[in-house]
Coordinates of C-alpha atoms in Angstrom, one line a residue:
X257 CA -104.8 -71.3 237.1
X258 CA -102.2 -68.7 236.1
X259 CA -99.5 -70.3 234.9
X260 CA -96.8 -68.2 236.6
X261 CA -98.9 -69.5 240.1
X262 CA -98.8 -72.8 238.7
X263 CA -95.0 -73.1 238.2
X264 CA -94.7 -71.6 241.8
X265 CA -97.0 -74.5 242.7
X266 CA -95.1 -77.0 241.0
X267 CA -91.5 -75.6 241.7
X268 CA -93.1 -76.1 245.3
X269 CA -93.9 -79.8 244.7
X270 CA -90.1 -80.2 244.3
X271 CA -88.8 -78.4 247.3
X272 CA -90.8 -80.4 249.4
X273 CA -89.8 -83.6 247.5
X274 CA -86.0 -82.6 248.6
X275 CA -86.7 -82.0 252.0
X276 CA -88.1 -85.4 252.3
X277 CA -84.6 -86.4 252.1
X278 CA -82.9 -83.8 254.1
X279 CA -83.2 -79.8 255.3
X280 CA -80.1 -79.0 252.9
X281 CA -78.8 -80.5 249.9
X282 CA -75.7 -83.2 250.3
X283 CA -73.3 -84.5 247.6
X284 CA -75.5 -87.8 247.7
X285 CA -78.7 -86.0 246.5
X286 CA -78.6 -84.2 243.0
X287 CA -82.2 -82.7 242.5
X288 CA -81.3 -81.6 239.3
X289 CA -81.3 -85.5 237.9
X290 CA -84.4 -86.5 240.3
X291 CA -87.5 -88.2 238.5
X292 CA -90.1 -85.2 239.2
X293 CA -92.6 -86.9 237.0
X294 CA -94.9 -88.4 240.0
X295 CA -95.5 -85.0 240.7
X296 CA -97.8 -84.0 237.4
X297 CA -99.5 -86.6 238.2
X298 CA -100.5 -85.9 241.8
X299 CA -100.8 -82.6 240.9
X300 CA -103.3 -82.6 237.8
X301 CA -104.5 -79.1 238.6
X302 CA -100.5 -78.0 237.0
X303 CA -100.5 -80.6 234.1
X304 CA -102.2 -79.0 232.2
X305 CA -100.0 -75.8 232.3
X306 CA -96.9 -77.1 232.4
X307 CA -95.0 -80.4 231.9
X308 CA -91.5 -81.8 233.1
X309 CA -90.0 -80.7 229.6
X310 CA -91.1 -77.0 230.5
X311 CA -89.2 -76.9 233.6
X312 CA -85.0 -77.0 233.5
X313 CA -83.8 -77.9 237.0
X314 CA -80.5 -77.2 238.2
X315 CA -78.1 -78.0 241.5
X316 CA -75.7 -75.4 241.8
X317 CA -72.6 -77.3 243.8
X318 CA -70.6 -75.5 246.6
X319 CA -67.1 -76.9 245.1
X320 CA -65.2 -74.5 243.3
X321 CA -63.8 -74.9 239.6
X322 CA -61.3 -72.0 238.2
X323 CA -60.9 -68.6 239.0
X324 CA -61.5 -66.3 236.5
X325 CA -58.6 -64.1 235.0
X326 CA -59.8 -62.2 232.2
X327 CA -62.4 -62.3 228.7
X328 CA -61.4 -60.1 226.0
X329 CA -60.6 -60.1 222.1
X330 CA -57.3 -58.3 219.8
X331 CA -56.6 -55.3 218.5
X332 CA -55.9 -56.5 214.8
X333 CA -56.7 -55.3 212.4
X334 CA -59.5 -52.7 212.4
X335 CA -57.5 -50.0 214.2
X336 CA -55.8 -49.4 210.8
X337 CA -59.4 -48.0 209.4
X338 CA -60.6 -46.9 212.8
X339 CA -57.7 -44.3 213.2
X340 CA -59.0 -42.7 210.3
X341 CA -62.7 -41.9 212.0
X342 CA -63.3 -38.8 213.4
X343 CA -62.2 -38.8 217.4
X344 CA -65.5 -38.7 218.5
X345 CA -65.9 -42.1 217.0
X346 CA -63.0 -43.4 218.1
X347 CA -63.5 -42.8 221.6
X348 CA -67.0 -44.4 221.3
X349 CA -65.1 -47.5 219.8
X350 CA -62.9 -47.3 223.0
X351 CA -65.4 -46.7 225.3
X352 CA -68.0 -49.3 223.9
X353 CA -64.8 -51.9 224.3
X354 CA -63.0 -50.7 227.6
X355 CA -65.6 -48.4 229.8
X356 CA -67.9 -50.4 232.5
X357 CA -70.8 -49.3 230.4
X358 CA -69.5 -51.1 227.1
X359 CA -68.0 -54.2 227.8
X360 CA -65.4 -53.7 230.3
X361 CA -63.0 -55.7 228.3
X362 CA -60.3 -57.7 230.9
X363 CA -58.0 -58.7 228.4
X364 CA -56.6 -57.0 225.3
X365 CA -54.4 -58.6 222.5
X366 CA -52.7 -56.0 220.9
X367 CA -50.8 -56.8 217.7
X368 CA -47.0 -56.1 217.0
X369 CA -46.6 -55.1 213.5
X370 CA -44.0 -57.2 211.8
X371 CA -43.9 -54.2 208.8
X372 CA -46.1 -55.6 206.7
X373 CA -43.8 -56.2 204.0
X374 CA -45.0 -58.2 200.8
X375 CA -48.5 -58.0 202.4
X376 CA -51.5 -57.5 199.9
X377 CA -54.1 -56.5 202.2
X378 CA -52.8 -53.0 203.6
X379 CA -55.4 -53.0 207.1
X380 CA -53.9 -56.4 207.8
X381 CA -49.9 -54.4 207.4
X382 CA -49.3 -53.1 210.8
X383 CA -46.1 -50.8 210.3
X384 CA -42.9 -51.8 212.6
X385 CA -41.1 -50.0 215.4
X386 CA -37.7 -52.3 214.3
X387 CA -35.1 -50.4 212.3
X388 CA -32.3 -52.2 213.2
X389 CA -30.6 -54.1 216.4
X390 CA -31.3 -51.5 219.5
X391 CA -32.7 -49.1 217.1
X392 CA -36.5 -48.4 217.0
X393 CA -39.0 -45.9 215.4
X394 CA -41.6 -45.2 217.8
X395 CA -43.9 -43.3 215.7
X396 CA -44.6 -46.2 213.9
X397 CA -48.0 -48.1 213.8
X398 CA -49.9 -45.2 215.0
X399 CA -53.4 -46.7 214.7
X400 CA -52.4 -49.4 216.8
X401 CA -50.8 -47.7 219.5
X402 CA -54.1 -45.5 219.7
X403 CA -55.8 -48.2 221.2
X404 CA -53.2 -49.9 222.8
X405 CA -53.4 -46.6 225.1
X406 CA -56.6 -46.5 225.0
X407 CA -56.9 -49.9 226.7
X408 CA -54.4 -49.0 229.2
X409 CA -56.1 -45.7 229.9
X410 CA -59.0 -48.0 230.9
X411 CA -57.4 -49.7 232.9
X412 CA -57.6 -53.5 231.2
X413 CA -55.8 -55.7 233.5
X414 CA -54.5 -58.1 231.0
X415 CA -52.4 -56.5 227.7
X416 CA -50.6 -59.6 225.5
X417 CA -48.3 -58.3 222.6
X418 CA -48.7 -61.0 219.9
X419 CA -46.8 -61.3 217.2
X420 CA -47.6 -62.9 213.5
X421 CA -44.6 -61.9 212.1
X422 CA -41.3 -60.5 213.0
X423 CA -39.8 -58.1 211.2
X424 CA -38.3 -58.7 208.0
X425 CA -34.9 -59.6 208.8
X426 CA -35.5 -62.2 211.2
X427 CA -37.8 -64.0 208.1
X428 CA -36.8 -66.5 205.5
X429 CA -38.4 -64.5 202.9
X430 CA -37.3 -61.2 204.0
X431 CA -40.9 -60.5 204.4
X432 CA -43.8 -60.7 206.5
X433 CA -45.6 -63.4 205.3
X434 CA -44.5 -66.6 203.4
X435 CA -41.6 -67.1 205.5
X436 CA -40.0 -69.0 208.6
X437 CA -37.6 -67.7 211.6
X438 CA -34.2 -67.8 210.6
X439 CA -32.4 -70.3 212.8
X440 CA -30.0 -68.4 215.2
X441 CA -31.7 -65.2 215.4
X442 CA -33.8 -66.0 218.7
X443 CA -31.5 -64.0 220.9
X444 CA -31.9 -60.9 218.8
X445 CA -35.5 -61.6 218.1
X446 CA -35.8 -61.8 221.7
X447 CA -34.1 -58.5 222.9
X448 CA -36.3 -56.6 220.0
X449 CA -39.5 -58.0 221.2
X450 CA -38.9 -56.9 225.3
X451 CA -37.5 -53.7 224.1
X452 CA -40.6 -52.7 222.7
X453 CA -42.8 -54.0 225.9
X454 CA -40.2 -52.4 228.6
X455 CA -40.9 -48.8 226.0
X456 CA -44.4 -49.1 226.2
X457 CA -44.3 -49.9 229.7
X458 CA -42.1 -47.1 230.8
X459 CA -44.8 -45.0 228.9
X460 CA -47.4 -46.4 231.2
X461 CA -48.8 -49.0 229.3
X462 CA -49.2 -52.5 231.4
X463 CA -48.4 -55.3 229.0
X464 CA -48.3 -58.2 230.9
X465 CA -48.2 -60.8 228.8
X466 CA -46.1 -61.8 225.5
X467 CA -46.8 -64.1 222.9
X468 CA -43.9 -64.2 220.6
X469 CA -45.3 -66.6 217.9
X470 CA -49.2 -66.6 216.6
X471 CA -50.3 -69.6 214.8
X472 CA -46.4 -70.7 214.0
X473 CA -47.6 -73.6 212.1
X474 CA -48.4 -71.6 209.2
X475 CA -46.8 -68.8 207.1
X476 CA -49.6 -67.5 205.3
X477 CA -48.4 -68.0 202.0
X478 CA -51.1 -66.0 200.3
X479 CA -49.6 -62.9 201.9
X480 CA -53.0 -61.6 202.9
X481 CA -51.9 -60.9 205.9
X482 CA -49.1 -61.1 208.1
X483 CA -47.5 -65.0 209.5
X484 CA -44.5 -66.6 210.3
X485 CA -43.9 -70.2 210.6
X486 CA -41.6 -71.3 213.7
X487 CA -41.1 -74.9 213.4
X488 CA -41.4 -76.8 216.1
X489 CA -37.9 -77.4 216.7
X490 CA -37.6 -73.8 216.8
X491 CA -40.3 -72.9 219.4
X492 CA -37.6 -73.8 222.8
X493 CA -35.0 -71.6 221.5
X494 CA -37.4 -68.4 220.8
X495 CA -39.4 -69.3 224.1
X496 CA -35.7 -69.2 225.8
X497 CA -34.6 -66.0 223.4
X498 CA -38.0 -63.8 224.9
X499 CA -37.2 -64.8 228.7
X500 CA -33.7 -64.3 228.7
X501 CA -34.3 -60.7 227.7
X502 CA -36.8 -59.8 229.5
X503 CA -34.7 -60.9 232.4
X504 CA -32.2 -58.7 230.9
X505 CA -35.1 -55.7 232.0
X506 CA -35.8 -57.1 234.9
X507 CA -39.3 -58.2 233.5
X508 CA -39.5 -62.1 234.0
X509 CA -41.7 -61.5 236.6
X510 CA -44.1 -58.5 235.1
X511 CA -44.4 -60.0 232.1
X512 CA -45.8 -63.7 231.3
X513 CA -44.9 -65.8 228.1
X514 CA -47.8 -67.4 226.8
X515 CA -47.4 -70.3 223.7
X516 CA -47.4 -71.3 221.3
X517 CA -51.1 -70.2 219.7
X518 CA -51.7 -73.2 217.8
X519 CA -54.2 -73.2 215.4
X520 CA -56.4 -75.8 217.1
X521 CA -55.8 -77.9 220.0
X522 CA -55.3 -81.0 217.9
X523 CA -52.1 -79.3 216.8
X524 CA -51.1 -78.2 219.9
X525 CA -51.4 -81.1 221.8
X526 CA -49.6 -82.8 218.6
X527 CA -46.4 -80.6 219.2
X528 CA -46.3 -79.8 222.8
X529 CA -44.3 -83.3 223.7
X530 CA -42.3 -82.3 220.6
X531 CA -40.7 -79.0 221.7
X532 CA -41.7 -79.0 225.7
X533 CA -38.9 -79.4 227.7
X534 CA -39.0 -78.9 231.6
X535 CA -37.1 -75.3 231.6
X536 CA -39.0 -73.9 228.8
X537 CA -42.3 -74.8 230.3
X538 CA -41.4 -73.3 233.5
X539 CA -40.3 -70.2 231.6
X540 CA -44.2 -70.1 230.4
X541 CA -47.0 -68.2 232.3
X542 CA -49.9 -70.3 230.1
X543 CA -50.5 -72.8 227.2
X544 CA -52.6 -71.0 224.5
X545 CA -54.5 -72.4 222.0
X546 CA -56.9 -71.4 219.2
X547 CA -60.1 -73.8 218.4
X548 CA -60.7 -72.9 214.6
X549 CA -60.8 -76.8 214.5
X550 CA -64.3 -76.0 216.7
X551 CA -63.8 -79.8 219.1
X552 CA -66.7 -81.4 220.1
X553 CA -67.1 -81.7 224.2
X554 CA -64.9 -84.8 224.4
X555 CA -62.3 -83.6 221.8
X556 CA -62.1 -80.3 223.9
X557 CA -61.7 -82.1 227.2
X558 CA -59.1 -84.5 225.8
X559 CA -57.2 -82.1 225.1
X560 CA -57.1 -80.4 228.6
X561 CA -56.2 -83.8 230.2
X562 CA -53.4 -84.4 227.5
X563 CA -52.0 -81.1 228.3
X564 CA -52.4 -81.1 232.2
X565 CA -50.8 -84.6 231.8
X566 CA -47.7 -83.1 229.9
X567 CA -47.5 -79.7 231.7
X568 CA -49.5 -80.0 234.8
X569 CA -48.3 -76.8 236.6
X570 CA -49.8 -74.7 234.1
X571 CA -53.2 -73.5 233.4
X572 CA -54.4 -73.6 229.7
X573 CA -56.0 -70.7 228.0
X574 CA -58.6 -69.9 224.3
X575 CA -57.0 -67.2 222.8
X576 CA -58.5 -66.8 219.6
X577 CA -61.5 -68.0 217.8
X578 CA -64.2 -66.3 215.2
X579 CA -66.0 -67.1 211.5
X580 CA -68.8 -70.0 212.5
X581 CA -72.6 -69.8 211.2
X582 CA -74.3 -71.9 213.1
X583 CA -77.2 -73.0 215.6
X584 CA -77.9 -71.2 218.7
X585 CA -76.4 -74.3 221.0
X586 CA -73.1 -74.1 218.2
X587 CA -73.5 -77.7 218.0
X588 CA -72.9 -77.5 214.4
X589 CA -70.5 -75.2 214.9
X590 CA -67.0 -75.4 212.1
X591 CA -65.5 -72.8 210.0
X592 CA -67.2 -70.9 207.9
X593 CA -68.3 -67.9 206.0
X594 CA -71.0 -65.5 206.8
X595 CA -72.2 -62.7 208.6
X596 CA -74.9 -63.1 211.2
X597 CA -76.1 -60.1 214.1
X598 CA -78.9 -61.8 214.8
X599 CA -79.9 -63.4 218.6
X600 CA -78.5 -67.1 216.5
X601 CA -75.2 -65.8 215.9
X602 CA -75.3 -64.0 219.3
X603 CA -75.8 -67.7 221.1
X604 CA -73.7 -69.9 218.9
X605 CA -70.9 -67.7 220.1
X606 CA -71.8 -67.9 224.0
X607 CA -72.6 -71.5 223.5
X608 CA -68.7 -71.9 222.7
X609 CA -67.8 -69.1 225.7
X610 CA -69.2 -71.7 227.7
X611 CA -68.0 -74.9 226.2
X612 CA -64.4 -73.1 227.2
X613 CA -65.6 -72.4 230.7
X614 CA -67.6 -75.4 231.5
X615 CA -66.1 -78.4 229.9
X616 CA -62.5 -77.1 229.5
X617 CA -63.1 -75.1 232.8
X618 CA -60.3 -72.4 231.3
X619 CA -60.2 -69.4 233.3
X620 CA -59.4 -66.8 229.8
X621 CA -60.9 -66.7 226.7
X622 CA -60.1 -64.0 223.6
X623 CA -62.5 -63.8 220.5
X624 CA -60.6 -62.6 217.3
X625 CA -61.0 -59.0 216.2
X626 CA -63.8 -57.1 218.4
X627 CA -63.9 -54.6 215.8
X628 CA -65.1 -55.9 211.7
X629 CA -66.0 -54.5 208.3
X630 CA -66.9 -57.8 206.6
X631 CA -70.1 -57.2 206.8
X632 CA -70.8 -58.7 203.3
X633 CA -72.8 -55.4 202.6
X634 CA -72.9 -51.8 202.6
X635 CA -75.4 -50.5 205.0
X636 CA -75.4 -47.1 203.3
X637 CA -76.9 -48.8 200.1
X638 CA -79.2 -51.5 202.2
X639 CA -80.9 -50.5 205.4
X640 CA -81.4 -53.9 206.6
X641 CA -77.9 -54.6 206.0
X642 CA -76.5 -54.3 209.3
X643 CA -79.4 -56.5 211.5
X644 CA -79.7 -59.6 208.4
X645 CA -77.7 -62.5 207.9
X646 CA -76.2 -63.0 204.8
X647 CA -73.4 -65.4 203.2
X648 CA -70.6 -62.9 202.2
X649 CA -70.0 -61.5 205.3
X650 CA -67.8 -62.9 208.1
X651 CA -68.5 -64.1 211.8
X652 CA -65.5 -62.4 213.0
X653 CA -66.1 -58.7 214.9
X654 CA -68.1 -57.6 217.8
X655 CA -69.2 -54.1 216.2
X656 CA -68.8 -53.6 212.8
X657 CA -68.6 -50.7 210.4
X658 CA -69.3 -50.2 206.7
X659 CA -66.5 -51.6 204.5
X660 CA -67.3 -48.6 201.8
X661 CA -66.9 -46.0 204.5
X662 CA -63.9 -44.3 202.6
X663 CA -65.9 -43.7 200.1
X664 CA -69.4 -42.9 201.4
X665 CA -68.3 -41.1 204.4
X666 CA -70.3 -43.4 206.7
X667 CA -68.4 -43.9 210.2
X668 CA -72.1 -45.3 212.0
X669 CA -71.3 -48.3 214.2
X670 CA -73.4 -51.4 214.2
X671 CA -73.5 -53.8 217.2
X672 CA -74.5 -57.3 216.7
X673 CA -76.5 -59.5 219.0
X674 CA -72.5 -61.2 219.5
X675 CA -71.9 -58.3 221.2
X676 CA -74.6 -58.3 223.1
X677 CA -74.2 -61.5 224.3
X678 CA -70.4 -60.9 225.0
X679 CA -71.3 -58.1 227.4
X680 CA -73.1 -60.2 229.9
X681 CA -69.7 -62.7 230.1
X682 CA -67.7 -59.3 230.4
X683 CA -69.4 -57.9 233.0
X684 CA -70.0 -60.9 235.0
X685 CA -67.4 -63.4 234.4
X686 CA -64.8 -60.9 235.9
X687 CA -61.3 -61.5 237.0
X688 CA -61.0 -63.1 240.4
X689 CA -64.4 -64.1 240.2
X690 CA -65.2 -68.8 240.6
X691 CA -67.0 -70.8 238.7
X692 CA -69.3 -73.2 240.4
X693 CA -69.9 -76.8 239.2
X694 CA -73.9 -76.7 238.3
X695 CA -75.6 -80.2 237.5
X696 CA -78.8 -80.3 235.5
X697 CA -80.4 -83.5 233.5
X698 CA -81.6 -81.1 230.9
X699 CA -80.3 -80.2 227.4
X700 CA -82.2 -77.3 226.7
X701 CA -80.4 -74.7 228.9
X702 CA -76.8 -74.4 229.8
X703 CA -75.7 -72.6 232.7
X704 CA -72.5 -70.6 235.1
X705 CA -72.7 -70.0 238.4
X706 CA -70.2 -67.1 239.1
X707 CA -69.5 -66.0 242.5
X708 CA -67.8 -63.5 243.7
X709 CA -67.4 -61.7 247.6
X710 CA -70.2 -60.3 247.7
X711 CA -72.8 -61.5 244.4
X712 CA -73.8 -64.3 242.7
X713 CA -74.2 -64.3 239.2
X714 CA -76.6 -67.3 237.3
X715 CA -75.7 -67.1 233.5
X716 CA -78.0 -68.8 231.7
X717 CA -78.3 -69.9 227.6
X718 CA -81.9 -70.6 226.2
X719 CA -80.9 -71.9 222.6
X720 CA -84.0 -72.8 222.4
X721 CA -87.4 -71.6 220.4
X722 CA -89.8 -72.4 223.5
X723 CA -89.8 -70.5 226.7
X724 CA -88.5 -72.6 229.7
X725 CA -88.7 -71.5 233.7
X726 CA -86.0 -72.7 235.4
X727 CA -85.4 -73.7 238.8
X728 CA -81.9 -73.2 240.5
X729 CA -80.9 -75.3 243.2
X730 CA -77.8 -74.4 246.2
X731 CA -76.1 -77.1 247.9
X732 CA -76.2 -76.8 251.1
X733 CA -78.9 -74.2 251.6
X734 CA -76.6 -71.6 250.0
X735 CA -79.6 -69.7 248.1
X736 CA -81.3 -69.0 251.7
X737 CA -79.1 -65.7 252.4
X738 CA -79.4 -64.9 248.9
X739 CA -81.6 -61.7 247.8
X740 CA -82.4 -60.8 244.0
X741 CA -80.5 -58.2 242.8
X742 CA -81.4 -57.4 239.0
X743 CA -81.3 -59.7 236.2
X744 CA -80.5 -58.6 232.5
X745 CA -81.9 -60.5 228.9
X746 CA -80.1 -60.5 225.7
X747 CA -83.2 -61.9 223.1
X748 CA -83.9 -61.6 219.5
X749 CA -86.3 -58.4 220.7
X750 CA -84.0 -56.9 223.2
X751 CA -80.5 -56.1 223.5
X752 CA -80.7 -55.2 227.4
X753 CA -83.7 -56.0 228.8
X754 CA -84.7 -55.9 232.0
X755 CA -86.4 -59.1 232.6
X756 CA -88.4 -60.4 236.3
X757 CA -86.7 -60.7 238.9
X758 CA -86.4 -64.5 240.3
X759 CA -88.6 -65.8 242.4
X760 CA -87.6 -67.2 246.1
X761 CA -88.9 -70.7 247.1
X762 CA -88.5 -73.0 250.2
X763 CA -84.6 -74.0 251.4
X764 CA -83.2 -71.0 249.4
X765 CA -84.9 -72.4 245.6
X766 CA -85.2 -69.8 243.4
X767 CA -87.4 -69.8 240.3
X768 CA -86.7 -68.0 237.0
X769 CA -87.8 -67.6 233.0
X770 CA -85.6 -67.7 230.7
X771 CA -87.3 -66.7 227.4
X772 CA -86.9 -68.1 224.2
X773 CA -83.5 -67.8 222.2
X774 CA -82.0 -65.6 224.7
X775 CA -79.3 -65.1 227.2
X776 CA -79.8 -64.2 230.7
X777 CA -77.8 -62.9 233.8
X778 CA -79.3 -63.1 237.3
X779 CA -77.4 -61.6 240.0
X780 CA -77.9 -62.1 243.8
X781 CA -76.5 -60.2 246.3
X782 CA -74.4 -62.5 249.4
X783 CA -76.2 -61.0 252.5

């Protein structure tokens, strides 16, 4: 027996096990926890083919979770080194970022230089537009701005300015590193920051969303790049300092505060009762949070609940996160150094995309820089440079480039497997788009059910190093009107790939393969 006809058979076997106990699925029958393992048994023709740890089965739920807003990454600090590629290269950057055909990024965090004063590294320097109260030089940080418009000429629905440090004055050490916000200043600091949104809005650029303080826990006293501690006393009066300006330009409602970008949610959910009041929260669109402390499930949803219970009008978000080497599932996932393009680094990452999505059930995550020379390597010098793993690099770019480029006159692009992987969360997580609870007894895969109008979209993570088919449940009957649309496979052999379409069964089943260490998207059109 083929064992494609045999899974049919057996996939079968389970249908007609559920409609024993009713035509559609109800809340009081999950057949994604349902003992299947009678059915080997009576079946001995399939057992030899398959057993019940080949087959993942999962329920997706008619309930809906959160509505999508956006998925993106930021804009520090590779546009310093990009600017200086030829255009041609620079509009493939943008296009394999923005454009449909890339990754269709919905959110874009693009950096507000502080100056870069005292700063050692000079790509992580952005130059600043403050000269002085009301005065600006809009010239400056040209390699930022590049792509700033470039996002916005795109169309990206979500633009954040971020800040890691204000300009000089408004710093203990005069700097833009290794100091704190001078006390007194948030007024000023306030008025600078929504004069340079309402400027780049009024040159058609959409920011929507401000975060005046990145990470305000630290100052990066090593000066390689830019920080600014705001302690958390601090944090109400520069939260109140950004909104009463931008009421000032009319822009409370255009534009969103977002806060306070802790490191990791242990922090933040160690400071929020600290500096929260009631009128500062309501002046906040969302609570953002990094996870370079990389929480286990239960840390990760203790968090959400301590912060719903604190703030429970407002949605949390992930807004920054890179630099893990890990398994495929990321359950060993923790800071670290190294570079890895391959299909495990591709995974580890989409493993903690979903960790956000699923157990957090946030509605916008942003990865770190999309764009990275730490490679660890040269691919000029080593041609399997780009597509090997090695220690020296860093997980923390979606493309990278070669970090000698200045002096070998390589401007080639290399896309990881991370990027890959990020693609099918871009494309099909999009904004306005649900998430749909989906119950399954098995380990092995994890899984989204997206819907939107008029699609369904079945994400689905193999970590594993054994092919697995997988059966997809609907509550209700909801896979009957469903037809197969086209389905696309990120593995360690394909980038793309165009893998068979799934299978329809009895009450509106649908069977599918998901191949070894991979990453597949089936979508369904809603007839």
């Amino acid at each position: 027996m083929h064992t494609v006809y045999a899974l049919l058979l057996f996939a079968n076997c389970v249908i007609s096990q559920q409609s024993l106990l009713g035509d559609n699925l109800s809340n009081s029958f999950d057949a994604s926890h349902a003992d299947y393992s009678s059915l080997f048994s009576e079946n001995s023709n399939i057992r030899p083919l398959i057993s019940p740890e080949d087959l993942v089965v999962a329920t997706v739920l008619s309930a809906e979770k959160q509505t999508f807003t956006g998925i993106g990454g930021s804009g520090a600090w590779w546009p310093y080194d990009i600017y200086k590629f030829p255009e041609s290269i620079r509009q493939n950057v943008s296009r394999l970022l923005f454009a449909p055909s890339g990754l269709g990024l919905t959110s874009y965090r693009w950096n507000v230089g502080g100056g870069g004063v005292n700063v050692t590294d000079p790509i992580r320097a952005p130059t600043t537009f403050y000269v002085g109260p009301k005065t600006y030089d809009w010239s400056a940080d040209a390699e930022g701005v590049y792509f700033l418009k470039e996002a916005a000429r795109y169309k990206v629905p979500h633009i954040a300015a971020f800040v890691n440090s204000a300009p000089p004055p408004f710093t203990s050490s005069g700097g833009s590193c290794n100091g704190t916000f001078i006390t007194g200043k948030e007024d000023a600091y306030g008025e600078y920051i929504a004069d340079v949104i309402a400027h780049w809005r009024e040159e058609g650029v959409g920011i929507n969303l401000v975060s005046p303080m990145n990470e305000p826990d630290g100052n990066f006293p090593d000066c390689r790049q830019e920080g600014m501690e705001v302690k958390v006393e601090q944090r109400a009066a520069v939260i109140r300092g950004v909104y009463d300006a931008l009421v000032e330009h009319g822009l409370q409602d255009a534009v969103g505060i977002i806060a306070d970008e802790s490191n990791s949610t242990n922090i933040a959910i160690d400071h929020y009762e600290k500096w929260l009041t009631k009128d500062v929260a309501n002046m906040i669109t969302a609570f953002v949070h990094h996870t370079y402390n990389f929480p286990n499930d239960g840390a990760y949803a203790e968090y959400i609940n301590m912060a719903q219970a604190i703030v429970p009008s407002k949605p949390t978000r992930m807004s920054e996160i890179c630099c893990s080497i890990g398994r495929a599932d990321a359950s060993d996932a923790h800071f670290s150094q190294g570079y890895d393009p391959t299909i495990t680094g591709g995974l580890h990452f989409a493993s903690l995309m979903f960790q956000s999505f699923i157990v957090a059930s946030q509605a916008h995550y942003d990865f770190w820089t999309l764009v990275s020379d730490k490679m660890g390597c040269s691919p000029f010098d080593n041609d399997t440079c780009a597509t090997t793993a090695n220690a020296n690099g860093w997980q923390d770019g979606l493309i990278y480039y070669d970090p000698k480029y200045a002096s070998n006159g390589n401007h080639e692009l290399y896309l990881t497997k991370h990027y890959w992987t990020m693609k099918h969360m871009t494309n099909f997580i999009t904004p306005g788009s649900v998430r749909h609870e989906v119950l399954s007894a098995s380990s092995q895969a994890r899984t989204l059910a997206v819907y939107t109008p008029t699609e369904i979209r079945i994400i689905s993570i193999n970590p594993t190093t054994a092919p697995l088919a997988f059966l997809v449940l609907f509550e209700r009957g909801a896979g009957l009107d469903l037809v197969a649309k086209v389905a696309y496979r990120t593995s360690g052999t394909e980038d793309w790939g165009a893998p068979e379409l799934p299978a329809k069964l009895a009450n509106g089943a649908w069977m599918m393969s998901l191949a070894s260490n991979s990453l597949t998207s089936f979508i369904f059109s809603r007839n």
